[in-house]
Amino acid sequence: MIRINCPFCGERDHSEFAYGGDASVQYPALDASVEEWHDAVFMRENIRGNQFETWHHVNGCRMWLVVERDTVTHQIHSVKAAHDGIARVIEERQP
Amino acid sequence: MTRYSAWSVFKNGLSGQNNWGRAWRDPEPAKKYDIVIVGAGLHGLATAYYLAKNHGLKNIAVLEKGWLGGGNAGRNTTIVRSNYMMPVNRQFYEHSLKLWENLSHELNFNVMFSQRAHISLLHSPAARDAAARRYNIMRLTGTDAELWDLATLQQEVPHLNYHNARFPITGAAVQRRAGTARHDAVAWGYARAADQLGVDIIQNCEVTAVRREHGRIIALHTSRGEIEATKIGFAVAGNSSRLWQMAGMEKLPIESHKLQAFVSEPLKPLLDQVVVFGVGGAHFYISQSDKGGMVFGGDLDWYKSYAQRGNLPIVQDTCEAAISILPCLGRVRLLRHWAGIMDMSMDGSPFICKTPIENLYLNAGWNYGGFKASPASGWYFADLIANDRPHPTIENFSLQRFEQGINIDERGAGPDPKLHG
């Protein structure tokens, strides 16, 4: 069982979360070229090692998180809110 | 090399089984081959065999980083079927099933293929309608398919939960020619048959780097020295992206996910078919091996992973599904469970295709379907490598299909790899 330290709820089992996907994927502008959309929707680096990925705390606070996890050892290196503004506020409030 | 026969079994029985020769050679890698297949799993071995057999090619090597049958060949639930609906998949898997039907004779090795029927349980009129549509489409291209009512199902499979199931069973969609095979025997059979046709199978030989010059691959650096090659085929599902990046390319429409499988302690004969249960979020398939173990599996672990070990929530989910349709398994002990790394592709269908590198060919993206596909996969991949063009049947198993809008999405799940179980 992977344990994810949710910045809102504390450390919880991964069974409370739903895996999203590769957090490095950025969707292009709506009027971007077909090639750019193709790459964003279909192509993946499929990292073996540390990757940033999204998880949804669906059976908890329902917030989306960005988790840095090793895809071989499952060790988690960092967790933050996926929303940049919220992540910044949490960071500023920490002593 | 001995040809296996009733006579050879009898003769060796008389001499205490001490005079059997090696099943295949253990050659040192040569400096150069015409064709090098990376990955001695079922697909790689089948490819090498059909390259030699169907196309008469020589000077072929198959490189394996571990040992034969140590990867996904030994990490599956050994189910063979061809009940697919999409064009391409239908023809491809039916061709594979036909190859399975003659495989033991073809390879002179008993792969223990047992056509014991594949039974997908139905739980509602809507599911029955969907199955009728699917199975009628299959019959149009010559694949066998039947719909069973409840009475037939109860007679054929008496131990299912017909009394108080959360999702009452109302019938089943059945493919009688489907079944199971012995996974190790398939690897050994293809290895031995390929070896007899002169293919070098080189184990403990991990590719560590790919040397490219002028857009072509010149050689593979391996843990057993550098090996030059004219044509190269990658058949390393689970690690396709890694090798792809080693060859200097970037991304594939693939994510690596792990899928668990389970086997119970051996039981007396209990289940004579492959039974599949999938409703209300459950996904479960079970059969009984010839040794008596109940072999079963369920969903992926739901997050991307390269770890060949499974997580416990899925063990629980799968066992819940087992008990819900076969309550008689309640006190059976789990013997062992394992996880294999699947190439989960963006539409749930595989790739057998040319690549941007002119002498590199790709066989990848097998999702849940790799075991049953292995004979046809090897057949068509060999055809691709030998003729340098895809066979019309597998033209759409290409990397370009997403930009062309011809996704082969059997489940209609969309471009999320983990949903294509």
Short mmCIF file of C-alpha atoms in Angstrom, two decimals:
data_model
loop_
_atom_site.label_atom_id
_atom_site.label_comp_id
_atom_site.label_asym_id
_atom_site.label_seq_id
_atom_site.Cartn_x
_atom_site.Cartn_y
_atom_site.Cartn_z
CA MET A 1 0.00 0.00 0.00
CA ILE A 2 1.30 3.42 -0.96
CA ARG A 3 0.73 6.11 1.69
CA ILE A 4 0.17 9.62 0.36
CA ASN A 5 0.62 12.59 2.66
CA CYS A 6 -2.31 14.76 1.58
CA PRO A 7 -1.56 18.43 2.38
CA PHE A 8 -5.17 18.83 3.52
CA CYS A 9 -5.93 15.57 5.34
CA GLY A 10 -2.59 14.09 6.38
CA GLU A 11 -1.14 10.70 5.49
CA ARG A 12 -3.68 8.29 4.00
CA ASP A 13 -3.72 4.92 2.17
CA HIS A 14 -3.64 5.16 -1.61
CA SER A 15 -6.96 3.33 -1.75
CA GLU A 16 -8.58 6.64 -0.76
CA PHE A 17 -7.15 8.20 -3.92
CA ALA A 18 -7.67 7.79 -7.63
CA TYR A 19 -4.63 7.94 -9.89
CA GLY A 20 -4.85 10.61 -12.54
CA GLY A 21 -1.82 10.43 -14.80
CA ASP A 22 1.39 12.09 -15.89
CA ALA A 23 1.36 15.60 -14.38
CA SER A 24 3.91 16.89 -16.88
CA VAL A 25 1.29 16.78 -19.64
CA GLN A 26 0.15 20.30 -20.47
CA TYR A 27 -2.81 20.67 -22.78
CA PRO A 28 -2.17 23.21 -25.56
CA ALA A 29 -4.44 26.10 -26.48
CA LEU A 30 -7.80 25.06 -27.93
CA ASP A 31 -6.80 26.32 -31.36
CA ALA A 32 -3.37 24.68 -31.30
CA SER A 33 -2.37 22.36 -34.13
CA VAL A 34 -3.56 18.76 -34.39
CA GLU A 35 0.05 17.60 -33.84
CA GLU A 36 0.27 19.42 -30.51
CA TRP A 37 -3.06 17.98 -29.35
CA HIS A 38 -2.06 14.53 -30.57
CA ASP A 39 1.13 14.65 -28.54
CA ALA A 40 -0.63 15.92 -25.41
CA VAL A 41 -3.48 13.40 -25.54
CA PHE A 42 -1.72 10.27 -26.78
CA MET A 43 2.05 10.42 -26.29
CA ARG A 44 3.71 9.62 -22.97
CA GLU A 45 7.28 9.54 -21.71
CA ASN A 46 6.33 6.60 -19.45
CA ILE A 47 9.12 7.32 -16.98
CA ARG A 48 10.83 4.51 -15.11
CA GLY A 49 11.94 6.34 -11.97
CA ASN A 50 10.82 9.64 -10.46
CA GLN A 51 7.77 11.13 -12.07
CA PHE A 52 5.29 13.87 -11.23
CA GLU A 53 1.76 12.55 -11.40
CA THR A 54 -1.73 13.64 -10.42
CA TRP A 55 -3.83 11.89 -7.79
CA HIS A 56 -7.39 12.74 -6.80
CA HIS A 57 -8.24 12.38 -3.11
CA VAL A 58 -11.63 11.13 -4.18
CA ASN A 59 -12.59 9.45 -0.90
CA GLY A 60 -11.22 12.30 1.20
CA CYS A 61 -11.06 16.04 0.58
CA ARG A 62 -11.61 15.56 -3.19
CA MET A 63 -8.63 17.80 -3.98
CA TRP A 64 -6.29 17.05 -6.88
CA LEU A 65 -2.66 16.60 -5.86
CA VAL A 66 0.67 16.47 -7.66
CA VAL A 67 2.75 13.62 -6.27
CA GLU A 68 6.41 12.98 -7.04
CA ARG A 69 6.78 9.20 -6.94
CA ASP A 70 9.34 6.63 -8.02
CA THR A 71 7.55 4.27 -10.41
CA VAL A 72 9.87 1.38 -9.52
CA THR A 73 10.12 1.60 -5.73
CA HIS A 74 6.84 3.52 -5.18
CA GLN A 75 8.68 5.83 -2.79
CA ILE A 76 7.01 9.24 -2.57
CA HIS A 77 9.30 12.29 -2.59
CA SER A 78 6.83 15.17 -2.46
CA VAL A 79 3.11 15.95 -2.44
CA LYS A 80 1.48 19.28 -3.14
CA ALA A 81 -1.89 20.64 -4.19
CA ALA A 82 -2.29 20.56 -7.97
CA HIS A 83 -3.71 24.09 -7.96
CA ASP A 84 -0.72 26.46 -7.94
CA GLY A 85 -2.49 29.19 -5.94
CA ILE A 86 -3.61 26.81 -3.20
CA ALA A 87 -0.20 25.12 -3.12
CA ARG A 88 1.41 28.58 -2.64
CA VAL A 89 -0.94 29.51 0.20
CA ILE A 90 -0.24 26.23 1.99
CA GLU A 91 3.49 26.73 1.57
CA GLU A 92 3.33 30.32 2.93
CA ARG A 93 1.34 29.24 5.99
CA GLN A 94 3.86 26.59 6.97
CA PRO A 95 6.22 27.74 9.72
CA MET B 1 18.04 -32.63 -31.60
CA THR B 2 15.48 -35.36 -30.76
CA ARG B 3 12.05 -35.22 -32.25
CA TYR B 4 9.59 -35.89 -29.42
CA SER B 5 7.29 -38.84 -30.08
CA ALA B 6 5.62 -41.74 -28.30
CA TRP B 7 8.65 -43.82 -29.32
CA SER B 8 11.15 -41.35 -27.80
CA VAL B 9 9.16 -41.29 -24.54
CA PHE B 10 9.16 -45.09 -24.46
CA LYS B 11 12.86 -45.38 -25.31
CA ASN B 12 13.96 -42.84 -22.72
CA GLY B 13 11.69 -44.47 -20.18
CA LEU B 14 13.73 -47.64 -20.56
CA SER B 15 16.96 -45.81 -19.76
CA GLY B 16 15.67 -44.03 -16.66
CA GLN B 17 14.99 -40.71 -18.44
CA ASN B 18 18.72 -39.98 -18.32
CA ASN B 19 19.40 -39.61 -22.02
CA TRP B 20 17.26 -36.68 -23.07
CA GLY B 21 19.35 -34.08 -24.91
CA ARG B 22 19.16 -30.34 -24.44
CA ALA B 23 15.95 -28.80 -25.76
CA TRP B 24 17.84 -25.86 -27.24
CA ARG B 25 21.46 -24.70 -27.50
CA ASP B 26 23.07 -22.05 -25.31
CA PRO B 27 25.19 -20.24 -27.92
CA GLU B 28 27.70 -17.45 -27.43
CA PRO B 29 26.45 -14.33 -29.22
CA ALA B 30 28.00 -13.81 -32.67
CA LYS B 31 29.43 -10.42 -33.66
CA LYS B 32 26.75 -9.82 -36.27
CA TYR B 33 23.27 -11.05 -37.18
CA ASP B 34 20.90 -10.26 -40.03
CA ILE B 35 17.98 -9.96 -37.65
CA VAL B 36 18.05 -9.38 -33.90
CA ILE B 37 14.85 -9.62 -31.87
CA VAL B 38 15.09 -8.03 -28.43
CA GLY B 39 13.00 -9.90 -25.88
CA ALA B 40 12.71 -13.70 -25.71
CA GLY B 41 9.17 -13.66 -24.43
CA LEU B 42 6.42 -15.46 -26.28
CA HIS B 43 6.20 -12.75 -28.94
CA GLY B 44 9.93 -12.53 -29.57
CA LEU B 45 10.38 -16.31 -29.73
CA ALA B 46 7.33 -16.74 -31.98
CA THR B 47 8.68 -14.01 -34.26
CA ALA B 48 12.05 -15.72 -34.57
CA TYR B 49 10.37 -19.06 -35.23
CA TYR B 50 8.12 -17.71 -38.01
CA LEU B 51 11.00 -15.70 -39.54
CA ALA B 52 12.86 -18.97 -39.96
CA LYS B 53 9.86 -21.16 -40.74
CA ASN B 54 7.62 -18.98 -42.95
CA HIS B 55 10.28 -16.82 -44.58
CA GLY B 56 13.25 -19.19 -44.65
CA LEU B 57 15.56 -16.63 -43.05
CA LYS B 58 18.82 -17.50 -41.33
CA ASN B 59 21.24 -15.73 -39.03
CA ILE B 60 18.66 -14.62 -36.46
CA ALA B 61 19.20 -13.98 -32.75
CA VAL B 62 16.79 -13.41 -29.89
CA LEU B 63 18.23 -11.50 -26.93
CA GLU B 64 16.77 -11.96 -23.45
CA LYS B 65 17.86 -9.95 -20.42
CA GLY B 66 16.82 -12.66 -17.96
CA TRP B 67 15.80 -16.22 -18.64
CA LEU B 68 13.29 -17.76 -21.01
CA GLY B 69 9.74 -17.35 -19.81
CA GLY B 70 10.83 -15.16 -16.89
CA GLY B 71 8.99 -12.02 -17.92
CA ASN B 72 5.34 -11.62 -18.82
CA ALA B 73 5.38 -15.10 -20.40
CA GLY B 74 5.26 -16.38 -16.84
CA ARG B 75 3.06 -13.60 -15.47
CA ASN B 76 -0.35 -14.09 -17.03
CA THR B 77 -3.52 -16.15 -16.60
CA THR B 78 -2.96 -18.22 -19.80
CA ILE B 79 -6.37 -17.50 -21.31
CA VAL B 80 -6.72 -17.87 -25.08
CA ARG B 81 -9.81 -16.53 -26.89
CA SER B 82 -10.77 -14.57 -29.97
CA ASN B 83 -14.07 -12.96 -28.95
CA TYR B 84 -13.17 -9.48 -30.17
CA MET B 85 -15.56 -7.23 -32.04
CA MET B 86 -13.54 -4.50 -33.74
CA PRO B 87 -12.32 -5.16 -37.28
CA VAL B 88 -8.55 -5.88 -37.22
CA ASN B 89 -8.80 -7.34 -33.70
CA ARG B 90 -11.36 -9.88 -34.90
CA GLN B 91 -9.26 -11.15 -37.80
CA PHE B 92 -6.03 -10.94 -35.85
CA TYR B 93 -7.14 -12.86 -32.76
CA GLU B 94 -9.05 -15.43 -34.82
CA HIS B 95 -5.87 -16.08 -36.79
CA SER B 96 -4.08 -16.46 -33.48
CA LEU B 97 -6.67 -18.94 -32.20
CA LYS B 98 -6.31 -20.99 -35.38
CA LEU B 99 -2.54 -21.10 -34.83
CA TRP B 100 -3.11 -22.16 -31.22
CA GLU B 101 -5.30 -25.04 -32.39
CA ASN B 102 -2.38 -26.63 -34.22
CA LEU B 103 0.47 -25.28 -32.11
CA SER B 104 1.47 -28.48 -30.30
CA HIS B 105 1.83 -30.34 -33.61
CA GLU B 106 3.52 -27.39 -35.28
CA LEU B 107 6.16 -27.09 -32.55
CA ASN B 108 6.42 -30.81 -31.70
CA PHE B 109 5.92 -29.71 -28.10
CA ASN B 110 2.79 -30.17 -26.01
CA VAL B 111 1.65 -26.66 -25.13
CA MET B 112 -1.35 -28.22 -23.36
CA PHE B 113 -3.82 -26.05 -25.23
CA SER B 114 -7.20 -26.95 -23.84
CA GLN B 115 -10.28 -25.60 -25.64
CA ARG B 116 -12.53 -25.64 -22.64
CA ALA B 117 -14.83 -22.69 -23.49
CA HIS B 118 -14.72 -19.08 -22.35
CA ILE B 119 -17.88 -18.06 -20.53
CA SER B 120 -18.72 -14.39 -19.98
CA LEU B 121 -21.52 -14.15 -17.44
CA LEU B 122 -24.49 -11.92 -18.22
CA HIS B 123 -26.52 -10.19 -15.53
CA SER B 124 -29.14 -8.09 -17.29
CA PRO B 125 -31.22 -7.93 -20.48
CA ALA B 126 -29.06 -5.02 -21.65
CA ALA B 127 -25.88 -7.06 -21.20
CA ARG B 128 -27.51 -9.91 -23.14
CA ASP B 129 -28.39 -7.55 -26.00
CA ALA B 130 -24.86 -6.17 -26.09
CA ALA B 131 -23.41 -9.70 -26.06
CA ALA B 132 -25.80 -10.78 -28.83
CA ARG B 133 -24.65 -7.89 -30.98
CA ARG B 134 -20.98 -8.57 -30.28
CA TYR B 135 -21.22 -12.30 -30.84
CA ASN B 136 -23.29 -11.91 -34.03
CA ILE B 137 -20.59 -9.63 -35.40
CA MET B 138 -17.98 -12.26 -34.51
CA ARG B 139 -19.97 -14.94 -36.33
CA LEU B 140 -20.03 -12.82 -39.48
CA THR B 141 -16.29 -13.34 -39.85
CA GLY B 142 -16.35 -17.00 -38.89
CA THR B 143 -15.57 -16.93 -35.16
CA ASP B 144 -17.69 -19.30 -33.11
CA ALA B 145 -20.01 -17.74 -30.56
CA GLU B 146 -23.02 -18.85 -28.54
CA LEU B 147 -25.47 -17.36 -26.09
CA TRP B 148 -26.51 -19.61 -23.24
CA ASP B 149 -29.66 -19.26 -21.20
CA LEU B 150 -29.62 -19.79 -17.47
CA ALA B 151 -30.66 -23.45 -17.60
CA THR B 152 -27.77 -24.34 -19.95
CA LEU B 153 -25.31 -22.39 -17.85
CA GLN B 154 -26.46 -24.06 -14.62
CA GLN B 155 -26.02 -27.44 -16.19
CA GLU B 156 -22.55 -26.70 -17.59
CA VAL B 157 -21.16 -24.73 -14.63
CA PRO B 158 -23.02 -25.89 -11.53
CA HIS B 159 -20.95 -24.17 -8.82
CA LEU B 160 -21.63 -20.53 -9.60
CA ASN B 161 -23.65 -18.39 -7.21
CA TYR B 162 -27.15 -18.72 -8.67
CA HIS B 163 -28.95 -18.12 -5.39
CA ASN B 164 -28.16 -14.85 -3.68
CA ALA B 165 -25.70 -12.98 -5.92
CA ARG B 166 -25.68 -9.19 -5.69
CA PHE B 167 -25.89 -9.23 -9.50
CA PRO B 168 -28.03 -12.28 -10.35
CA ILE B 169 -26.66 -14.35 -13.23
CA THR B 170 -29.08 -14.54 -16.16
CA GLY B 171 -27.05 -16.37 -18.81
CA ALA B 172 -23.73 -16.27 -20.59
CA ALA B 173 -21.96 -15.42 -23.83
CA VAL B 174 -19.73 -18.32 -24.75
CA GLN B 175 -16.86 -19.03 -27.08
CA ARG B 176 -16.36 -22.79 -27.05
CA ARG B 177 -13.08 -22.85 -28.98
CA ALA B 178 -11.43 -20.58 -26.40
CA GLY B 179 -9.46 -22.06 -23.53
CA THR B 180 -6.13 -22.10 -21.75
CA ALA B 181 -2.59 -23.27 -22.47
CA ARG B 182 0.52 -23.97 -20.43
CA HIS B 183 2.51 -20.72 -20.52
CA ASP B 184 6.00 -22.18 -19.95
CA ALA B 185 5.43 -24.86 -22.56
CA VAL B 186 4.61 -22.19 -25.14
CA ALA B 187 7.91 -20.39 -24.43
CA TRP B 188 9.86 -23.64 -24.42
CA GLY B 189 8.10 -24.97 -27.51
CA TYR B 190 8.79 -21.87 -29.57
CA ALA B 191 12.37 -21.67 -28.25
CA ARG B 192 13.11 -25.28 -29.13
CA ALA B 193 11.47 -25.08 -32.55
CA ALA B 194 13.22 -21.79 -33.40
CA ASP B 195 16.54 -23.18 -32.19
CA GLN B 196 16.14 -26.23 -34.43
CA LEU B 197 15.77 -23.86 -37.38
CA GLY B 198 19.08 -22.21 -36.47
CA VAL B 199 17.94 -19.25 -34.36
CA ASP B 200 20.40 -18.25 -31.60
CA ILE B 201 18.57 -17.68 -28.32
CA ILE B 202 20.85 -15.69 -26.05
CA GLN B 203 19.79 -15.46 -22.43
CA ASN B 204 21.20 -13.18 -19.71
CA CYS B 205 21.92 -10.65 -22.42
CA GLU B 206 20.48 -7.25 -21.56
CA VAL B 207 20.51 -4.45 -24.09
CA THR B 208 22.13 -1.47 -22.39
CA ALA B 209 22.49 0.99 -25.27
CA VAL B 210 21.61 1.33 -28.92
CA ARG B 211 24.22 2.60 -31.42
CA ARG B 212 22.79 4.66 -34.26
CA GLU B 213 24.50 6.08 -37.33
CA HIS B 214 22.87 8.01 -40.18
CA GLY B 215 19.38 7.31 -38.88
CA ARG B 216 19.91 3.54 -38.75
CA ILE B 217 20.64 1.27 -35.83
CA ILE B 218 24.10 -0.21 -36.33
CA ALA B 219 24.52 -2.26 -33.20
CA LEU B 220 23.16 -3.07 -29.77
CA HIS B 221 25.38 -2.79 -26.71
CA THR B 222 24.54 -5.67 -24.43
CA SER B 223 25.75 -7.16 -21.18
CA ARG B 224 27.42 -9.82 -23.38
CA GLY B 225 29.20 -7.46 -25.75
CA GLU B 226 28.29 -5.47 -28.81
CA ILE B 227 26.05 -7.16 -31.38
CA GLU B 228 25.69 -5.74 -34.88
CA ALA B 229 22.41 -6.16 -36.70
CA THR B 230 20.90 -5.36 -40.06
CA LYS B 231 17.29 -5.42 -38.89
CA ILE B 232 16.12 -5.08 -35.31
CA GLY B 233 12.77 -5.95 -33.75
CA PHE B 234 11.73 -4.81 -30.28
CA ALA B 235 9.33 -7.17 -28.52
CA VAL B 236 9.68 -6.13 -24.90
CA ALA B 237 6.13 -5.27 -23.78
CA GLY B 238 6.27 -3.71 -20.33
CA ASN B 239 9.56 -1.99 -21.09
CA SER B 240 8.88 -0.76 -24.63
CA SER B 241 9.23 2.90 -23.66
CA ARG B 242 12.64 2.34 -22.06
CA LEU B 243 14.08 0.63 -25.11
CA TRP B 244 12.42 3.19 -27.37
CA GLN B 245 14.22 5.96 -25.49
CA MET B 246 17.48 4.00 -25.54
CA ALA B 247 17.15 4.03 -29.33
CA GLY B 248 17.10 7.82 -29.20
CA MET B 249 13.37 8.41 -29.56
CA GLU B 250 11.05 10.15 -27.15
CA LYS B 251 7.49 9.13 -26.50
CA LEU B 252 5.12 6.25 -27.24
CA PRO B 253 1.33 6.06 -26.82
CA ILE B 254 1.99 3.58 -23.99
CA GLU B 255 2.09 3.54 -20.19
CA SER B 256 3.46 0.67 -18.10
CA HIS B 257 0.95 -0.64 -15.55
CA LYS B 258 1.01 -3.71 -13.42
CA LEU B 259 -1.54 -6.47 -13.50
CA GLN B 260 -1.78 -9.07 -10.79
CA ALA B 261 -2.69 -12.72 -11.11
CA PHE B 262 -3.33 -15.34 -8.47
CA VAL B 263 -3.23 -19.08 -8.02
CA SER B 264 -4.81 -21.05 -5.21
CA GLU B 265 -3.71 -24.32 -3.66
CA PRO B 266 -4.47 -27.29 -5.96
CA LEU B 267 -8.03 -28.60 -5.80
CA LYS B 268 -9.77 -31.60 -7.31
CA PRO B 269 -11.51 -30.83 -10.64
CA LEU B 270 -14.00 -28.04 -9.96
CA LEU B 271 -14.21 -25.70 -12.91
CA ASP B 272 -14.05 -27.01 -16.45
CA GLN B 273 -14.16 -23.65 -18.27
CA VAL B 274 -12.79 -20.13 -18.18
CA VAL B 275 -15.40 -17.98 -16.41
CA VAL B 276 -15.46 -14.19 -16.67
CA PHE B 277 -17.44 -11.91 -14.40
CA GLY B 278 -17.63 -8.20 -15.12
CA VAL B 279 -20.43 -6.03 -13.82
CA GLY B 280 -20.85 -3.21 -11.35
CA GLY B 281 -17.18 -2.29 -11.39
CA ALA B 282 -15.99 -5.87 -10.93
CA HIS B 283 -13.64 -7.48 -13.39
CA PHE B 284 -12.71 -11.06 -12.75
CA TYR B 285 -11.66 -14.14 -14.70
CA ILE B 286 -10.92 -17.62 -13.43
CA SER B 287 -9.95 -21.06 -14.67
CA GLN B 288 -8.49 -24.21 -13.16
CA SER B 289 -5.02 -25.31 -14.20
CA ASP B 290 -4.21 -28.92 -14.99
CA LYS B 291 -2.40 -29.10 -11.65
CA GLY B 292 -5.64 -28.11 -9.95
CA GLY B 293 -4.83 -24.55 -8.89
CA MET B 294 -7.52 -21.95 -9.43
CA VAL B 295 -5.87 -19.33 -11.65
CA PHE B 296 -7.55 -15.95 -11.55
CA GLY B 297 -7.11 -12.23 -11.93
CA GLY B 298 -8.87 -8.91 -12.05
CA ASP B 299 -8.08 -5.29 -12.68
CA LEU B 300 -4.82 -3.39 -12.99
CA ASP B 301 -3.36 -1.83 -9.86
CA TRP B 302 -4.76 1.51 -11.10
CA TYR B 303 -1.53 3.50 -11.04
CA LYS B 304 1.47 3.47 -13.34
CA SER B 305 4.25 1.21 -12.13
CA TYR B 306 7.32 -0.73 -13.18
CA ALA B 307 7.39 -2.77 -9.96
CA GLN B 308 6.71 -6.47 -10.50
CA ARG B 309 4.73 -6.74 -7.29
CA GLY B 310 1.10 -6.07 -6.61
CA ASN B 311 -0.76 -4.02 -4.03
CA LEU B 312 -3.14 -5.39 -1.42
CA PRO B 313 -6.37 -3.48 -2.24
CA ILE B 314 -6.47 -5.31 -5.59
CA VAL B 315 -5.92 -8.66 -3.84
CA GLN B 316 -8.96 -7.84 -1.75
CA ASP B 317 -11.08 -6.68 -4.73
CA THR B 318 -10.22 -9.77 -6.76
CA CYS B 319 -10.92 -12.16 -3.90
CA GLU B 320 -14.25 -10.42 -3.24
CA ALA B 321 -15.20 -10.96 -6.87
CA ALA B 322 -14.12 -14.61 -6.60
CA ILE B 323 -16.31 -15.24 -3.58
CA SER B 324 -19.26 -13.38 -5.06
CA ILE B 325 -19.54 -15.73 -8.04
CA LEU B 326 -17.91 -18.88 -6.65
CA PRO B 327 -18.77 -18.93 -2.93
CA CYS B 328 -17.39 -22.47 -2.72
CA LEU B 329 -13.88 -20.96 -2.90
CA GLY B 330 -14.40 -19.28 0.48
CA ARG B 331 -12.02 -21.51 2.43
CA VAL B 332 -9.52 -22.14 -0.35
CA ARG B 333 -6.06 -20.77 0.41
CA LEU B 334 -4.18 -18.49 -1.92
CA LEU B 335 -0.91 -20.11 -2.93
CA ARG B 336 0.84 -17.30 -4.73
CA HIS B 337 0.23 -14.02 -6.51
CA TRP B 338 2.40 -12.04 -8.85
CA ALA B 339 2.36 -8.92 -11.00
CA GLY B 340 3.47 -8.38 -14.57
CA ILE B 341 4.20 -5.07 -16.25
CA MET B 342 1.79 -4.42 -19.10
CA ASP B 343 2.25 -2.07 -22.00
CA MET B 344 -1.10 -0.30 -21.67
CA SER B 345 -1.71 1.58 -24.90
CA MET B 346 -3.91 4.59 -25.47
CA ASP B 347 -6.70 2.61 -27.15
CA GLY B 348 -6.16 -0.84 -25.68
CA SER B 349 -4.80 -2.26 -28.95
CA PRO B 350 -1.25 -3.25 -29.86
CA PHE B 351 1.43 -2.06 -32.26
CA ILE B 352 3.12 -4.25 -34.89
CA CYS B 353 4.67 -1.66 -37.11
CA LYS B 354 7.56 0.12 -38.72
CA THR B 355 9.17 3.00 -36.84
CA PRO B 356 10.85 6.31 -37.68
CA ILE B 357 14.14 4.34 -37.74
CA GLU B 358 14.25 2.48 -41.04
CA ASN B 359 15.68 -0.81 -39.78
CA LEU B 360 13.78 -0.91 -36.49
CA TYR B 361 10.43 -2.68 -36.09
CA LEU B 362 8.16 -2.43 -33.08
CA ASN B 363 5.98 -5.04 -31.41
CA ALA B 364 4.39 -3.50 -28.31
CA GLY B 365 1.28 -2.31 -26.50
CA TRP B 366 -0.29 -5.68 -25.69
CA ASN B 367 -2.38 -4.53 -22.74
CA TYR B 368 -4.21 -7.57 -21.28
CA GLY B 369 -4.08 -9.47 -24.56
CA GLY B 370 -0.48 -10.56 -24.95
CA PHE B 371 -0.64 -14.25 -24.11
CA LYS B 372 -3.41 -15.26 -26.50
CA ALA B 373 -1.95 -13.04 -29.20
CA SER B 374 1.55 -14.48 -29.17
CA PRO B 375 1.31 -16.88 -32.17
CA ALA B 376 -0.32 -14.33 -34.49
CA SER B 377 1.86 -11.55 -33.11
CA GLY B 378 4.97 -13.53 -34.03
CA TRP B 379 3.45 -14.50 -37.37
CA TYR B 380 2.67 -10.94 -38.47
CA PHE B 381 5.77 -9.37 -36.88
CA ALA B 382 7.95 -11.86 -38.79
CA ASP B 383 6.02 -11.00 -41.95
CA LEU B 384 6.61 -7.29 -41.30
CA ILE B 385 10.34 -7.71 -40.71
CA ALA B 386 10.86 -10.08 -43.65
CA ASN B 387 8.90 -8.01 -46.19
CA ASP B 388 9.51 -4.55 -44.74
CA ARG B 389 5.79 -3.70 -44.97
CA PRO B 390 2.84 -4.43 -42.71
CA HIS B 391 0.48 -7.23 -43.75
CA PRO B 392 -2.92 -5.74 -44.73
CA THR B 393 -4.54 -7.42 -41.70
CA ILE B 394 -2.43 -5.47 -39.22
CA GLU B 395 -1.99 -2.24 -41.15
CA ASN B 396 -3.83 -0.33 -38.43
CA PHE B 397 -1.65 -1.68 -35.60
CA SER B 398 0.54 1.33 -36.39
CA LEU B 399 1.87 4.22 -34.33
CA GLN B 400 0.15 6.65 -36.70
CA ARG B 401 -3.37 5.46 -36.02
CA PHE B 402 -4.10 8.12 -33.37
CA GLU B 403 -3.24 11.04 -35.62
CA GLN B 404 -5.29 9.39 -38.37
CA GLY B 405 -8.27 8.97 -36.06
CA ILE B 406 -8.50 5.20 -36.48
CA ASN B 407 -8.14 4.21 -32.83
CA ILE B 408 -9.01 0.56 -32.20
CA ASP B 409 -10.74 1.02 -28.87
CA GLU B 410 -12.46 -2.29 -28.12
CA ARG B 411 -13.87 -1.05 -24.80
CA GLY B 412 -14.62 2.49 -25.95
CA ALA B 413 -12.77 3.74 -22.87
CA GLY B 414 -10.91 6.67 -24.46
CA PRO B 415 -7.25 7.66 -24.33
CA ASP B 416 -6.50 6.62 -20.75
CA PRO B 417 -4.24 3.56 -20.67
CA LYS B 418 -5.37 2.26 -17.29
CA LEU B 419 -8.98 1.91 -18.48
CA HIS B 420 -8.25 -0.65 -21.20
CA GLY B 421 -8.35 -3.77 -19.02
#
